[in-house]
PDB file of C-alpha atoms in Angstrom:
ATOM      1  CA  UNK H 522      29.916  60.736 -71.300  1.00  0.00           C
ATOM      2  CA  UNK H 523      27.756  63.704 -72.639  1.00  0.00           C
ATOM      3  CA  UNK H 524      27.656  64.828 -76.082  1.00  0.00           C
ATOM      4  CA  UNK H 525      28.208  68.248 -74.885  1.00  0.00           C
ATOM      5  CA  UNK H 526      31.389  67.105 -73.034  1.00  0.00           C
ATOM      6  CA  UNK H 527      32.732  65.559 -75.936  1.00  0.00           C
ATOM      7  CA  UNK H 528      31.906  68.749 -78.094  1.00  0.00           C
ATOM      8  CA  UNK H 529      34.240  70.943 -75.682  1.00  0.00           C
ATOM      9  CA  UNK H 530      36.908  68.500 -75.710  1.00  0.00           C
ATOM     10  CA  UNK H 531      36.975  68.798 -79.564  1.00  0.00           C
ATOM     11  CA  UNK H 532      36.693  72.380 -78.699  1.00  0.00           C
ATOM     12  CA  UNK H 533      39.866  71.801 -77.036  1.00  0.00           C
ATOM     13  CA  UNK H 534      41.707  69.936 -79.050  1.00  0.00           C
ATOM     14  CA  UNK H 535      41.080  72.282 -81.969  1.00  0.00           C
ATOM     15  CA  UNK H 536      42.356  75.179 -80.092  1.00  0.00           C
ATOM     16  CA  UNK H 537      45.745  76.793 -80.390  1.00  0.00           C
ATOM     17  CA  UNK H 538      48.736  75.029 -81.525  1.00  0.00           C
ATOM     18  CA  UNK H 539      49.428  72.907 -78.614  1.00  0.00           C
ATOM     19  CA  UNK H 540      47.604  71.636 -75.537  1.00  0.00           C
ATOM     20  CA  UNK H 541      48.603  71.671 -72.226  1.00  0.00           C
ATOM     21  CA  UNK H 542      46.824  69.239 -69.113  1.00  0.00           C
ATOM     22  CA  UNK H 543      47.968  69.912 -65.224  1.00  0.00           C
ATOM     23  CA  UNK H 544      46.842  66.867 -63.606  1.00  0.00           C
ATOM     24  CA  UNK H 545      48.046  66.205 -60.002  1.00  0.00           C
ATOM     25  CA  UNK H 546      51.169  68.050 -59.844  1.00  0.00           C
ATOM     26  CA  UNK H 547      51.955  67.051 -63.325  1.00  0.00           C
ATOM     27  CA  UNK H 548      52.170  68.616 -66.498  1.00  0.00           C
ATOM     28  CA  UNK H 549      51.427  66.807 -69.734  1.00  0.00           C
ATOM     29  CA  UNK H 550      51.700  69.223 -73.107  1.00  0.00           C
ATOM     30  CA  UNK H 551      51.642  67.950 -76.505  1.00  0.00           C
ATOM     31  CA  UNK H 552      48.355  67.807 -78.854  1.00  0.00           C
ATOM     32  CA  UNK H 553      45.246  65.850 -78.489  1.00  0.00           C
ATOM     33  CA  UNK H 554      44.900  62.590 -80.993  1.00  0.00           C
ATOM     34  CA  UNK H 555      42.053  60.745 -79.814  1.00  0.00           C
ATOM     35  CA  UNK H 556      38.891  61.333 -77.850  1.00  0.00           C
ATOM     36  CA  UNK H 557      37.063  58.087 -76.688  1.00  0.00           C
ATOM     37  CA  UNK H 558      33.883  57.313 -74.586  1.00  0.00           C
ATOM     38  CA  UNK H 559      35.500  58.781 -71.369  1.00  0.00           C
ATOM     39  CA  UNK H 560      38.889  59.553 -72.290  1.00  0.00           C
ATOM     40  CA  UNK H 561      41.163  61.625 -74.319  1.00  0.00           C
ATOM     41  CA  UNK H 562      44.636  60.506 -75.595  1.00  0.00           C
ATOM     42  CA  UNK H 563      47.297  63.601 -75.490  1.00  0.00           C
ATOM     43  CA  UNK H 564      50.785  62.897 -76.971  1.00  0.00           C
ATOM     44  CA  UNK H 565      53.714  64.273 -75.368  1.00  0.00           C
ATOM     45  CA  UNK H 566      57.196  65.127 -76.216  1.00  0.00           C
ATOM     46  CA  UNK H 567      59.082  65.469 -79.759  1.00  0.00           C
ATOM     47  CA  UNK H 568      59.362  62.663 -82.148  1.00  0.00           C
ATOM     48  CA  UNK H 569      58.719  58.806 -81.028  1.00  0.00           C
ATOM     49  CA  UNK H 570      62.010  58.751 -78.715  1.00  0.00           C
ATOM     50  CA  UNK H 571      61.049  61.493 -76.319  1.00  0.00           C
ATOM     51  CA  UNK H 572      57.323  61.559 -76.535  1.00  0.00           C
ATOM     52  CA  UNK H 573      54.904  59.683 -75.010  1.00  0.00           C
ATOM     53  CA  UNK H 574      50.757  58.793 -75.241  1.00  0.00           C
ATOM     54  CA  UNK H 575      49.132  59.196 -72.295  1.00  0.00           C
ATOM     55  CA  UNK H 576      45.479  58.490 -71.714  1.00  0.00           C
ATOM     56  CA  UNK H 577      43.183  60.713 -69.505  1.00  0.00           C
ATOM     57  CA  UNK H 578      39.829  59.966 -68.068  1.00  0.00           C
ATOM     58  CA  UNK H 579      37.094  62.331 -68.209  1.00  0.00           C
ATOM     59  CA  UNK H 580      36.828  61.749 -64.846  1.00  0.00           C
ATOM     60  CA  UNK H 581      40.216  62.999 -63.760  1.00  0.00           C
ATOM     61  CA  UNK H 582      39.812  66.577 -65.800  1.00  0.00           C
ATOM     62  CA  UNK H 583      37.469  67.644 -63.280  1.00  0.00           C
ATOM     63  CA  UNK H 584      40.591  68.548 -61.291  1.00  0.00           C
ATOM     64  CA  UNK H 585      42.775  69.151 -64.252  1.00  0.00           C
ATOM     65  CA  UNK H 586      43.572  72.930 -65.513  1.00  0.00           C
ATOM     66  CA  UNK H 587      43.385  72.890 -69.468  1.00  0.00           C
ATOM     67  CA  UNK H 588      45.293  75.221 -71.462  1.00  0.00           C
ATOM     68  CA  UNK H 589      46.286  75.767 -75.733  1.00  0.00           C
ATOM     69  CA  UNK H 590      48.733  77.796 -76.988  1.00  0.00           C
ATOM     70  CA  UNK H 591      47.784  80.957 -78.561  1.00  0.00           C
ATOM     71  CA  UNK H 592      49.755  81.814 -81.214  1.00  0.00           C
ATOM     72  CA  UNK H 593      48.163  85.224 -81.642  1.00  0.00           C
ATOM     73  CA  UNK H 594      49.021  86.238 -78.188  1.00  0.00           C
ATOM     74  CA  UNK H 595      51.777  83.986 -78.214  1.00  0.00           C
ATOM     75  CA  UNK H 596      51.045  82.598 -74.378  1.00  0.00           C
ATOM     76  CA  UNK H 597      49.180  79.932 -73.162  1.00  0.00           C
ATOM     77  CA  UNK H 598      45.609  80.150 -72.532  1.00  0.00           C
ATOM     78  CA  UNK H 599      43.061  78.553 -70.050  1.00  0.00           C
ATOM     79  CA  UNK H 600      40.479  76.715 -71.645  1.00  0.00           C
ATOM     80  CA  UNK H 601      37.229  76.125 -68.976  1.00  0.00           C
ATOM     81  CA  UNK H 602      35.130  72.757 -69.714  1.00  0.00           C
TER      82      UNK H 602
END
């Protein structure tokens, strides 16, 4: 994937408090651990019997919406790739 892709998904994952990923009808919020070759790992839920890993290809954000929690504005806020 492109450098510059990469860069805005650090971009994301630095942003706000929390992240939020609406893929397909499905909601996955949580914070951003890992960013691979063509994937990013988001972790879900509160503590290790609720929360879950879940791996996203780059691929698949093209139809994502991206958010982070603002904790200014206290609200969450789109983030654009």
């Amino acid at each position: 994937m492109s450098e510059a892709l990469i860069n805005r998904l650090v971009e994301f994952a630095e942003s706000g408090n929390q992240q939020k990923i609406v893929l397909n009808g499905q909601t996955h919020q949580g914070w951003i651990m890992e960013i691979s070759d063509d994937a990013l790992l988001i972790s879900t839920g509160f503590a290790d019997k609720t929360g879950k890993d879940i791996w996203i290809q780059f691929s698949d954000l093209n139809q994502a919406e991206l958010f982070f929690w603002d904790n200014k504005t206290d609200q969450w806020l789109e983030f654009k790739i």
